[in-house]
Coordinates of C-alpha atoms and ligand atoms in Angstrom, one line a residue:
M120 CA 0.0 0.0 0.0
L121 CA 1.3 3.4 -1.0
D122 CA 0.9 6.4 1.2
S123 CA -0.4 9.7 -0.1
L124 CA 1.3 13.0 0.1
G125 CA -1.7 14.4 1.8
N126 CA -0.9 17.5 3.7
L127 CA 2.8 16.7 4.1
K128 CA 5.0 19.7 3.4
R129 CA 8.7 19.3 2.8
T130 CA 10.8 21.5 5.2
Q131 CA 14.0 21.6 3.2
Y132 CA 16.1 19.6 0.7
S133 CA 17.9 16.6 2.1
G134 CA 21.1 17.7 0.4
S135 CA 21.0 21.1 2.3
L136 CA 21.2 19.6 5.8
R137 CA 24.2 21.0 7.8
A138 CA 25.4 20.8 11.4
S139 CA 23.5 24.0 12.1
D140 CA 20.3 22.1 11.5
A141 CA 20.9 19.8 14.5
D142 CA 17.9 19.2 16.7
K143 CA 15.5 20.4 14.1
S144 CA 12.4 18.5 13.2
V145 CA 12.3 18.0 9.4
I146 CA 10.2 16.5 6.7
L147 CA 12.3 15.4 3.7
M148 CA 11.2 13.9 0.4
G149 CA 13.2 12.2 -2.3
W150 CA 14.5 8.9 -3.7
V151 CA 16.0 6.0 -1.9
H152 CA 19.6 6.1 -3.1
R153 CA 20.8 3.2 -1.1
R154 CA 19.6 1.1 1.8
R155 CA 21.7 -0.8 4.4
D156 CA 19.9 -3.2 6.7
L157 CA 21.8 -3.8 10.0
G158 CA 18.9 -5.6 11.7
Q159 CA 18.0 -3.2 14.5
L160 CA 19.1 -0.3 12.4
I161 CA 18.3 0.5 8.8
F162 CA 20.1 3.3 7.0
I163 CA 19.0 4.9 3.9
D164 CA 20.7 7.5 1.8
L165 CA 17.9 9.8 0.7
R166 CA 18.5 11.7 -2.5
D167 CA 17.0 14.9 -3.8
R168 CA 18.0 17.7 -6.1
A169 CA 20.4 19.2 -3.6
G170 CA 22.2 16.0 -2.6
I171 CA 22.1 13.1 -0.2
A172 CA 21.4 12.8 3.5
Q173 CA 21.6 9.8 5.8
I174 CA 18.4 8.6 7.5
V175 CA 18.3 6.1 10.4
F176 CA 15.4 3.9 11.3
N177 CA 15.8 2.5 14.8
N178 CA 13.7 -0.5 15.7
E179 CA 13.7 0.1 19.4
L180 CA 12.8 3.8 19.3
H181 CA 10.4 3.9 16.3
P182 CA 9.4 0.3 15.4
E183 CA 6.6 1.3 13.0
A184 CA 8.9 3.4 10.8
H185 CA 11.6 0.7 11.0
A186 CA 9.2 -2.0 9.9
K187 CA 8.1 0.1 6.9
A188 CA 11.7 0.8 6.0
E189 CA 12.3 -2.9 5.5
E190 CA 10.2 -2.6 2.3
L191 CA 12.3 0.1 0.8
R192 CA 14.2 -0.6 -2.5
A193 CA 16.4 1.6 -4.6
E194 CA 14.6 4.6 -6.3
F195 CA 11.4 4.3 -4.1
V196 CA 10.0 7.7 -3.5
V197 CA 9.5 8.5 0.2
A198 CA 8.7 11.2 2.7
V199 CA 10.6 11.0 6.0
E200 CA 9.6 12.8 9.2
G201 CA 12.3 12.9 11.8
R202 CA 14.8 14.8 13.8
V203 CA 18.3 16.0 12.8
L204 CA 21.1 14.6 14.9
R205 CA 24.8 15.2 14.9
R206 CA 26.6 12.1 13.8
Q207 CA 29.0 10.4 16.1
K208 CA 31.3 9.7 13.2
P209 CA 30.9 12.4 10.6
N210 CA 31.3 11.5 7.0
P211 CA 33.6 14.1 5.4
E212 CA 32.8 12.7 1.9
I213 CA 29.4 14.4 1.6
P214 CA 28.3 18.0 2.5
T215 CA 25.6 16.7 4.8
G216 CA 28.1 14.3 6.5
E217 CA 28.0 15.9 10.0
V218 CA 24.4 15.0 10.6
E219 CA 21.8 12.3 10.1
V220 CA 18.0 12.2 10.5
M221 CA 16.4 9.9 13.0
A222 CA 13.2 8.9 11.3
T223 CA 10.0 9.0 13.3
R224 CA 7.6 8.3 10.4
L225 CA 8.0 7.0 6.9
H226 CA 5.6 7.5 4.1
I227 CA 6.2 5.4 0.9
L228 CA 4.9 7.6 -1.8
N229 CA 5.8 5.4 -4.8
N230 CA 7.7 2.3 -5.6
A231 CA 10.1 1.8 -8.6
K232 CA 11.2 -0.9 -10.9
T233 CA 14.8 -1.9 -10.6
P234 CA 16.6 0.6 -12.8
P235 CA 18.7 -0.7 -15.7
F236 CA 21.8 1.0 -14.1
T237 CA 22.4 2.3 -10.6
I238 CA 22.3 6.0 -10.0
E239 CA 25.9 6.5 -9.2
D240 CA 28.4 9.3 -10.1
E241 CA 30.3 7.0 -12.4
V242 CA 28.1 4.9 -14.6
T243 CA 29.1 1.9 -16.4
A244 CA 26.1 1.9 -18.7
S245 CA 26.6 2.7 -22.3
E246 CA 25.7 6.2 -23.6
E247 CA 22.9 4.5 -25.5
T248 CA 21.3 3.1 -22.3
R249 CA 21.8 6.4 -20.5
L250 CA 20.0 8.3 -23.3
R251 CA 17.2 5.8 -23.5
Y252 CA 16.6 6.1 -19.8
R253 CA 17.6 9.8 -19.6
Y254 CA 15.2 10.4 -16.7
L255 CA 17.3 8.0 -14.6
D256 CA 20.6 9.3 -16.0
L257 CA 19.6 12.9 -15.1
R258 CA 19.1 11.7 -11.5
R259 CA 22.9 11.3 -11.3
R260 CA 24.9 14.1 -9.7
R261 CA 26.9 15.2 -12.7
P262 CA 24.1 15.6 -15.2
H263 CA 22.2 17.3 -12.5
R264 CA 25.0 19.7 -11.8
N265 CA 25.5 20.4 -15.5
I266 CA 21.8 21.2 -16.0
E267 CA 21.9 23.6 -13.0
L268 CA 25.1 25.2 -14.3
R269 CA 23.4 25.7 -17.7
H270 CA 20.6 27.5 -16.0
R271 CA 22.9 29.7 -14.0
I272 CA 25.0 30.6 -17.0
F273 CA 21.9 31.4 -19.1
F274 CA 20.4 33.5 -16.3
E275 CA 23.6 35.4 -15.9
V276 CA 23.8 36.0 -19.7
R277 CA 20.3 37.4 -19.7
K278 CA 21.0 39.6 -16.7
A279 CA 24.2 41.0 -18.3
L280 CA 22.5 41.7 -21.6
D281 CA 19.5 43.3 -19.9
E282 CA 21.9 45.6 -18.1
L283 CA 23.5 46.5 -21.4
G284 CA 20.1 47.5 -22.8
F285 CA 19.3 44.5 -25.0
F286 CA 15.7 43.3 -25.4
E287 CA 15.1 39.5 -25.6
I288 CA 12.8 39.2 -28.6
E289 CA 11.4 35.9 -30.0
T290 CA 11.5 35.1 -33.7
P291 CA 9.4 32.5 -35.5
M292 CA 10.2 28.8 -35.4
L293 CA 8.0 28.1 -38.4
T294 CA 9.7 30.2 -41.0
R295 CA 11.4 30.0 -44.3
S296 CA 14.9 28.9 -45.3
T297 CA 17.8 30.9 -43.9
P298 CA 21.1 30.7 -45.6
E299 CA 23.5 29.3 -42.9
G300 CA 24.8 26.8 -45.3
A301 CA 23.2 23.6 -44.0
R302 CA 20.1 21.7 -45.0
D303 CA 16.8 22.8 -43.6
Y304 CA 14.4 20.8 -41.4
L305 CA 11.1 21.2 -43.3
V306 CA 7.6 21.3 -41.8
P307 CA 4.8 20.6 -44.2
S308 CA 1.8 22.9 -44.0
R309 CA -1.6 21.3 -43.8
V310 CA -3.5 24.4 -44.6
H311 CA -1.3 25.2 -47.6
R312 CA -1.0 21.9 -49.2
G313 CA 2.4 21.3 -50.9
Q314 CA 4.0 24.2 -49.0
F315 CA 6.5 24.0 -46.3
Y316 CA 7.9 26.0 -43.4
A317 CA 11.5 25.6 -42.6
L318 CA 12.8 25.5 -39.0
P319 CA 15.3 28.3 -38.5
Q320 CA 19.0 27.6 -39.0
S321 CA 19.3 30.9 -37.2
P322 CA 17.2 34.0 -36.7
Q323 CA 19.6 35.9 -39.0
I324 CA 17.2 37.7 -41.2
F325 CA 14.7 38.4 -38.5
K326 CA 17.2 39.9 -36.2
Q327 CA 18.4 42.2 -39.0
I328 CA 14.8 43.1 -39.7
L329 CA 14.5 44.0 -36.0
M330 CA 17.3 46.5 -36.5
I331 CA 15.3 47.9 -39.4
S332 CA 12.4 48.1 -37.0
G333 CA 14.4 50.3 -34.7
M334 CA 14.7 47.8 -31.8
D335 CA 18.4 48.9 -31.6
R336 CA 19.6 46.1 -29.4
Y337 CA 18.2 42.5 -29.6
F338 CA 19.3 39.2 -28.2
Q339 CA 17.7 35.8 -27.9
I340 CA 18.6 32.5 -26.4
V341 CA 17.3 30.6 -29.2
R342 CA 17.0 27.1 -30.6
C343 CA 18.4 26.6 -34.1
F344 CA 18.0 23.7 -36.4
R345 CA 20.5 22.4 -39.0
D346 CA 20.2 19.1 -40.9
E347 CA 23.8 18.5 -41.5
D348 CA 26.0 15.5 -41.1
L349 CA 26.5 15.2 -37.4
R350 CA 29.8 15.3 -35.6
A351 CA 30.6 14.6 -32.0
D352 CA 30.1 18.2 -31.0
R353 CA 27.0 18.9 -33.1
Q354 CA 23.3 18.5 -32.5
P355 CA 20.6 18.9 -35.0
E356 CA 19.0 21.4 -32.7
F357 CA 21.2 23.6 -30.6
T358 CA 21.0 26.7 -28.6
Q359 CA 22.6 30.0 -29.6
L360 CA 23.0 33.3 -27.9
D361 CA 22.0 35.4 -30.8
L362 CA 22.6 39.2 -30.7
E363 CA 22.3 42.2 -33.0
M364 CA 23.0 45.9 -32.5
S365 CA 22.3 49.1 -34.5
F366 CA 25.0 51.6 -35.3
P367 CA 27.8 49.5 -33.8
R368 CA 31.5 49.7 -34.3
Q369 CA 33.1 46.3 -34.2
E370 CA 34.5 47.1 -30.8
D371 CA 31.0 47.7 -29.4
I372 CA 29.9 44.2 -30.3
F373 CA 33.2 42.8 -28.9
E374 CA 32.7 44.7 -25.6
A375 CA 29.2 43.5 -25.2
I376 CA 30.2 39.9 -25.7
E377 CA 33.3 40.2 -23.5
Q378 CA 31.0 41.4 -20.7
V379 CA 28.7 38.5 -21.2
M380 CA 31.4 35.9 -21.3
K381 CA 33.1 37.3 -18.3
R382 CA 29.9 37.1 -16.4
A383 CA 29.3 33.5 -17.6
C384 CA 32.8 32.5 -16.6
A385 CA 32.3 34.0 -13.1
V386 CA 29.5 31.5 -12.6
V387 CA 32.2 28.8 -12.4
G388 CA 34.7 31.1 -10.6
V389 CA 36.8 31.7 -13.6
E390 CA 38.1 35.2 -14.1
A391 CA 38.3 36.0 -17.8
Q392 CA 40.5 38.9 -18.8
S393 CA 39.2 41.5 -21.2
P394 CA 39.6 42.9 -23.8
F395 CA 40.2 39.5 -25.5
P396 CA 43.1 39.5 -27.9
H397 CA 42.6 39.7 -31.6
L398 CA 44.4 37.7 -34.3
D399 CA 44.2 38.0 -38.0
Y400 CA 42.8 35.0 -39.7
K401 CA 45.8 34.6 -41.9
D402 CA 48.2 34.9 -38.9
A403 CA 46.1 32.3 -37.0
L404 CA 46.5 29.9 -39.9
R405 CA 50.2 30.7 -40.4
R406 CA 51.1 30.4 -36.7
Y407 CA 48.8 27.7 -35.5
G408 CA 47.4 26.0 -38.6
S409 CA 43.9 26.7 -37.4
D410 CA 41.3 29.4 -37.5
K411 CA 40.4 28.5 -34.0
P412 CA 43.8 28.2 -32.3
D413 CA 44.2 26.9 -28.8
L414 CA 46.4 29.5 -27.2
R415 CA 46.8 27.5 -23.9
F416 CA 50.2 26.4 -25.2
G417 CA 52.8 27.7 -27.7
M418 CA 54.5 25.4 -30.2
E419 CA 53.8 27.6 -33.2
L420 CA 54.3 26.4 -36.8
H421 CA 57.4 27.3 -38.8
D422 CA 57.3 27.3 -42.6
V423 CA 60.5 25.3 -43.5
T424 CA 59.8 24.9 -47.2
P425 CA 63.1 26.5 -48.2
V426 CA 65.1 24.1 -46.1
F427 CA 63.3 21.1 -47.7
E428 CA 63.6 22.5 -51.2
P429 CA 66.7 20.5 -52.2
A430 CA 65.1 17.3 -51.1
S431 CA 61.5 17.8 -52.2
A432 CA 61.9 15.8 -55.4
A433 CA 63.5 12.9 -53.5
L434 CA 60.9 13.0 -50.7
N435 CA 58.1 13.5 -53.2
I436 CA 56.9 16.6 -51.4
E437 CA 54.4 18.9 -53.0
G438 CA 53.4 22.2 -51.5
H439 CA 54.7 23.7 -48.3
V440 CA 56.5 22.1 -45.4
Q441 CA 55.6 23.1 -41.9
A442 CA 57.4 22.2 -38.7
V443 CA 56.7 22.3 -35.0
V444 CA 59.2 21.9 -32.1
A445 CA 58.0 19.4 -29.5
P446 CA 59.8 20.3 -26.3
G447 CA 61.5 17.5 -24.6
A448 CA 60.3 14.9 -27.1
A449 CA 63.8 14.0 -28.4
A450 CA 63.4 11.0 -26.2
F451 CA 60.4 9.7 -28.1
S452 CA 60.7 6.0 -28.7
R453 CA 60.3 4.3 -32.1
K454 CA 56.8 3.3 -31.1
Q455 CA 55.9 6.9 -30.2
L456 CA 57.3 8.2 -33.5
D457 CA 55.3 5.5 -35.4
E458 CA 52.1 6.5 -33.5
L459 CA 52.7 10.2 -34.4
A460 CA 53.3 9.3 -38.0
A461 CA 50.0 7.3 -38.1
F462 CA 48.2 10.2 -36.6
A463 CA 49.7 12.6 -39.1
K464 CA 48.6 10.4 -42.0
S465 CA 45.1 10.2 -40.7
A466 CA 45.2 14.0 -40.5
G467 CA 46.1 14.2 -44.2
A468 CA 49.9 14.3 -44.1
R469 CA 52.0 12.8 -46.7
G470 CA 54.2 11.8 -43.8
I471 CA 56.3 13.3 -41.0
Y472 CA 60.0 14.1 -41.1
T473 CA 61.5 14.1 -37.6
A474 CA 64.8 15.3 -36.2
K475 CA 66.0 14.7 -32.7
V476 CA 68.1 17.5 -31.2
T477 CA 70.5 16.4 -28.5
A478 CA 73.6 18.0 -26.8
E479 CA 75.7 15.8 -29.1
G480 CA 74.0 16.9 -32.3
I481 CA 71.0 16.3 -34.5
T482 CA 70.0 12.8 -35.5
S483 CA 67.5 12.3 -38.2
P484 CA 66.7 10.0 -41.1
L485 CA 66.6 13.3 -43.1
E486 CA 70.3 13.5 -43.0
R487 CA 70.4 11.5 -46.2
N488 CA 68.4 14.1 -48.0
L489 CA 69.3 17.3 -46.3
G490 CA 72.8 16.6 -45.2
A491 CA 74.2 17.7 -41.8
D492 CA 74.1 21.3 -42.9
G493 CA 70.5 21.1 -43.9
L494 CA 69.6 19.7 -40.5
K495 CA 71.5 22.5 -38.8
R496 CA 69.6 25.0 -40.9
L497 CA 66.3 23.3 -40.0
A498 CA 67.1 23.4 -36.3
E499 CA 68.1 27.1 -36.5
R500 CA 65.0 28.1 -38.4
V501 CA 62.7 26.5 -35.9
G502 CA 64.8 27.5 -32.8
A503 CA 65.1 23.9 -31.5
R504 CA 67.2 23.2 -28.4
P505 CA 68.7 20.1 -27.1
G506 CA 66.0 17.7 -25.9
D507 CA 63.6 18.9 -28.6
L508 CA 62.0 16.9 -31.4
I509 CA 61.4 18.7 -34.7
V510 CA 58.4 17.4 -36.5
A511 CA 58.0 18.5 -40.1
T512 CA 55.1 17.6 -42.4
A513 CA 53.7 18.2 -45.8
A514 CA 50.1 17.6 -46.9
R515 CA 49.2 14.6 -49.1
E516 CA 46.7 16.6 -51.2
Q517 CA 46.9 20.2 -52.5
V518 CA 43.8 22.4 -53.1
A519 CA 43.4 25.5 -55.2
H520 CA 43.7 28.8 -53.3
G521 CA 44.9 27.3 -50.0
D522 CA 47.8 25.8 -48.2
T523 CA 46.8 22.4 -46.9
S524 CA 50.1 21.9 -45.1
L525 CA 49.0 24.4 -42.4
A526 CA 45.9 22.5 -41.4
V527 CA 47.8 19.2 -41.2
A528 CA 50.6 20.8 -39.1
G529 CA 47.9 22.5 -36.9
Q530 CA 46.5 19.1 -36.1
I531 CA 49.9 17.7 -35.3
R532 CA 50.5 20.6 -33.0
L533 CA 47.3 19.9 -31.1
H534 CA 48.0 16.2 -30.9
L535 CA 51.5 16.8 -29.5
G536 CA 50.2 19.5 -27.2
E537 CA 47.9 16.9 -25.6
K538 CA 50.5 14.1 -25.7
L539 CA 53.2 16.2 -24.0
N540 CA 50.7 17.7 -21.5
L541 CA 51.4 21.2 -22.7
V542 CA 47.8 22.3 -22.5
E543 CA 47.3 24.3 -19.3
R544 CA 43.9 23.2 -18.1
N545 CA 43.2 26.1 -15.9
R546 CA 43.8 28.7 -18.6
W547 CA 40.9 30.4 -20.4
E548 CA 42.2 31.8 -23.6
F549 CA 39.5 33.8 -25.5
L550 CA 40.5 35.1 -28.9
W551 CA 38.8 37.2 -31.6
I552 CA 39.6 36.1 -35.1
T553 CA 39.2 38.9 -37.7
G554 CA 40.3 39.6 -41.2
F555 CA 38.5 36.8 -42.9
A556 CA 38.1 36.8 -46.7
L557 CA 34.5 37.4 -47.9
F558 CA 34.5 34.3 -50.1
E559 CA 36.2 30.9 -49.8
W560 CA 36.9 28.4 -52.5
S561 CA 34.6 25.4 -52.4
D562 CA 36.5 22.5 -53.8
K563 CA 33.3 20.5 -53.9
D564 CA 31.3 23.0 -55.9
K565 CA 34.4 24.5 -57.8
R566 CA 33.2 28.0 -57.1
W567 CA 33.6 30.8 -54.6
V568 CA 31.1 30.6 -51.8
S569 CA 30.3 32.9 -48.8
A570 CA 32.9 32.3 -46.1
Q571 CA 30.1 33.0 -43.6
H572 CA 26.7 34.0 -44.9
P573 CA 25.6 36.4 -47.6
F574 CA 24.7 39.2 -45.2
T575 CA 28.3 39.7 -44.0
G576 CA 29.6 43.2 -44.6
I577 CA 32.4 44.0 -47.0
V578 CA 35.3 46.2 -46.2
E579 CA 34.4 49.5 -48.0
E580 CA 37.6 49.7 -50.0
D581 CA 37.0 46.3 -51.5
L582 CA 33.5 47.0 -52.7
D583 CA 34.7 47.7 -56.2
K584 CA 36.2 44.2 -56.4
L585 CA 33.0 42.4 -55.7
E586 CA 32.4 41.7 -59.4
T587 CA 36.0 41.7 -60.7
A588 CA 38.1 40.0 -58.0
P589 CA 35.7 38.6 -55.3
W590 CA 38.5 36.5 -53.8
E591 CA 40.3 39.7 -52.8
C592 CA 37.3 41.1 -50.9
R593 CA 37.8 41.3 -47.1
S594 CA 34.8 40.6 -44.9
K595 CA 33.7 42.4 -41.8
G596 CA 33.2 39.1 -40.1
Y597 CA 34.7 37.8 -36.9
D598 CA 34.8 34.6 -34.8
L599 CA 35.1 34.1 -31.1
V600 CA 37.3 31.3 -30.0
L601 CA 37.9 29.8 -26.5
N602 CA 40.6 27.3 -25.8
G603 CA 40.6 26.1 -29.4
V604 CA 36.9 25.8 -29.7
E605 CA 34.9 28.1 -32.0
L606 CA 32.2 29.6 -29.9
G607 CA 30.5 31.5 -32.7
S608 CA 30.7 34.1 -35.4
G609 CA 29.2 37.3 -36.5
S610 CA 29.8 40.4 -38.5
I611 CA 29.0 44.0 -39.3
R612 CA 26.3 43.5 -42.0
I613 CA 25.6 44.8 -45.4
H614 CA 22.9 47.4 -44.7
R615 CA 22.5 48.9 -48.3
Q616 CA 20.1 47.2 -50.6
D617 CA 22.2 47.8 -53.7
V618 CA 25.2 46.1 -52.1
Q619 CA 23.1 43.2 -50.8
E620 CA 21.8 42.6 -54.4
R621 CA 25.3 42.7 -55.8
M622 CA 26.4 40.2 -53.1
F623 CA 23.7 37.8 -54.1
K624 CA 24.7 38.2 -57.7
S625 CA 28.4 37.4 -56.9
L626 CA 27.2 34.2 -55.2
G627 CA 25.6 33.2 -58.5
L628 CA 22.0 33.9 -57.6
S629 CA 20.0 35.3 -60.4
Q630 CA 17.8 38.3 -59.7
E631 CA 14.7 36.0 -59.7
Q632 CA 16.3 33.5 -57.4
A633 CA 17.4 36.3 -55.0
R634 CA 13.9 37.8 -55.1
Q635 CA 12.2 34.5 -54.6
R636 CA 14.3 33.6 -51.6
F637 CA 15.0 36.9 -50.0
G638 CA 12.6 39.3 -51.7
F639 CA 11.0 40.4 -48.4
F640 CA 14.4 41.1 -46.9
L641 CA 15.6 43.1 -49.9
D642 CA 12.4 45.1 -49.7
A643 CA 12.9 45.8 -46.0
L644 CA 16.4 46.9 -46.6
A645 CA 15.1 49.7 -48.8
Y646 CA 13.2 51.4 -46.0
G647 CA 15.9 53.1 -44.0
T648 CA 18.2 50.3 -42.7
P649 CA 20.6 51.5 -40.0
P650 CA 24.2 50.2 -40.1
H651 CA 24.1 47.1 -37.8
G652 CA 26.0 44.0 -36.8
G653 CA 25.9 41.1 -34.4
I654 CA 27.0 37.7 -33.5
A655 CA 25.8 34.3 -32.4
L656 CA 27.5 32.0 -29.9
G657 CA 26.9 28.3 -29.4
L658 CA 25.7 28.2 -25.8
D659 CA 25.9 24.4 -25.6
R660 CA 29.6 24.7 -26.3
V661 CA 30.1 27.5 -23.8
V662 CA 28.4 25.4 -21.1
T663 CA 30.4 22.3 -22.1
L664 CA 33.7 24.1 -21.7
L665 CA 32.7 25.8 -18.4
A666 CA 31.4 22.5 -17.0
G667 CA 34.7 20.9 -17.9
E668 CA 32.8 18.3 -20.0
R669 CA 33.9 16.9 -23.3
S670 CA 30.6 16.3 -25.1
I671 CA 27.8 18.8 -25.6
R672 CA 25.4 15.9 -24.9
E673 CA 26.4 16.2 -21.3
V674 CA 25.0 19.7 -20.9
I675 CA 21.7 19.2 -22.8
A676 CA 18.8 17.7 -20.9
F677 CA 17.5 15.7 -23.8
P678 CA 20.2 15.4 -26.5
K679 CA 20.1 13.4 -29.7
T680 CA 22.6 10.8 -30.6
T681 CA 25.1 11.4 -33.4
A682 CA 22.6 9.7 -35.6
A683 CA 20.1 12.5 -34.8
Q684 CA 17.8 10.3 -32.8
D685 CA 16.1 10.8 -29.5
L686 CA 16.4 7.3 -28.0
M687 CA 14.0 8.1 -25.1
A688 CA 11.2 9.5 -27.1
D689 CA 12.1 7.3 -30.0
S690 CA 12.1 10.0 -32.6
P691 CA 12.2 10.5 -35.5
S692 CA 9.4 8.0 -36.0
E693 CA 6.9 7.0 -38.6
V694 CA 3.4 8.6 -38.5
P695 CA 0.0 7.2 -39.3
T696 CA -1.0 7.3 -43.0
E697 CA -4.0 9.5 -42.1
Q698 CA -1.6 12.2 -40.9
L699 CA 0.4 12.0 -44.1
D700 CA -2.8 12.1 -46.2
E701 CA -3.9 15.2 -44.5
L702 CA -0.7 16.8 -45.5
G703 CA -0.9 15.4 -49.0
I704 CA 2.4 13.6 -48.5
K705 CA 3.3 10.1 -49.9
I706 CA 6.5 8.4 -48.9
K707 CA 8.4 7.3 -52.0
G708 CA 10.4 4.2 -51.1
P709 CA 11.3 2.3 -48.0
S710 CA 13.1 4.5 -45.4
Q711 CA 16.9 4.4 -45.4
G712 CA 16.8 3.4 -41.7
Ligands
LIG58 N1 23.6 33.8 -37.9 C1 25.0 33.5 -37.8 C2 25.2 32.1 -37.3 O1 24.3 31.4 -36.9 C3 25.7 34.4 -36.7 C4 25.7 35.8 -37.1 O2 26.2 36.2 -38.1 O3 25.2 36.6 -36.2 O4 26.3 31.5 -37.4

């Protein structure tokens, strides 16, 4: 027989009990985390949102409660009435460890099936099982803490932006395609048969229209949807901090975001220093082989192409050669070098060329090709010292309008940084990347495409080149990077209708296509559009980093798998034929699974 909650009122969270509560009468409610039966005494650990407290049932003092406690199993839901006592032997492992509650009455409010995994800090269950039973997984302390942290960060972000005069304004979820470069999720319209809404890839056009509407400062913590091939740190729906300002200089947007990020960091006790440094896109690539460099360690790239020139034919090297200096890695074993080479190959390297620098001299298989002199020049050029390992690399494949050796070397840098423990975990290195090109070469489409999206502003002096030499146009875009993770990007926008039309044209959209897709926006631009700009940050990533987690799935209450499935709700799923009929939809072939 289960008891009812009746008029029972909880006095506090179990997890909040402290020594100062001693002698208080309390009513606690929660889940049976664990039960230990010592005969005359039964102990349970009672768990709620705030933590765990120990409850004692004493057969001599309160036989009725004790008898009832014999029925308890893991995850039963109970209310306990009792008195807080100081423990004779405190448990320093838990915050409530100085006290326990002597139960006078027990109410069993609900029972529970045996869970498929125990609710412990460390789970052994697979991620699949955890996601299928997400409600049980979320009872664990770490997911609980992450969800709370997410709330605190979002709340702080909202407060900071409110103080800066931003309004949070919602934009439609049922809308039309926005050009963020991914596939849309489509929603069929029942009323307008054969027509579709698209879920927003971002509120980009709406936020720009809000600037045209005179709202001046907009932000939104908003869900965005992109149907792209999923990677470990992507979700089909994700949460952005989206923001837009009128009449801004680039610095004004940077300052607003720096404020917000500082406040978000303070939630976890991290003091972020502002202003954040800036790095030109080309310099970032040249020095770190990445447009989102991790600045928590050095190990910059060196272009050593001239040193390798005499040997490039023999070594079959095409393109540039980049090198990094791995401090203290001259002692790498054969096995470690082989591992490094295998990693480099998987990252797109033709191979790696290593040289060990010791007090006695430089040893390297490269001596055959470069000679002792060449090796010396190499070591000088990269500034290697005794104990160091020089790792040079060239890319296997070359692409038009780019230097692939940089990205390959950048990956080797990150790999070695991890391996050699060079990454300082308690450093928080924010970085603005600026100076992007407006277009980038798409090797897939064999044409120039928007490096960001087609509303990104163009550096005034380059406007004339939009039709003649688009690849030379510089954009007014920027990215924010934290510890090697791209948090988001933004730009000062195009605010003139004529320029926006030219931009669409440069991207190969005919006037009809541009009108068909963005006509309403082009119209709006013609009615007095203020200069404006903004940014969007991926908040799931921000919370992941601040929580010290590796996967964004750990900070989302109900995440999808990398196959874009919700295992708990079992979606996507088939729908009844009647529903499809109503929409006028017929499924062509069997599903691809
Ligand atoms: N809408 C852009 C994005 O989602 C960000 C921006 O330009 O504000 O990436």
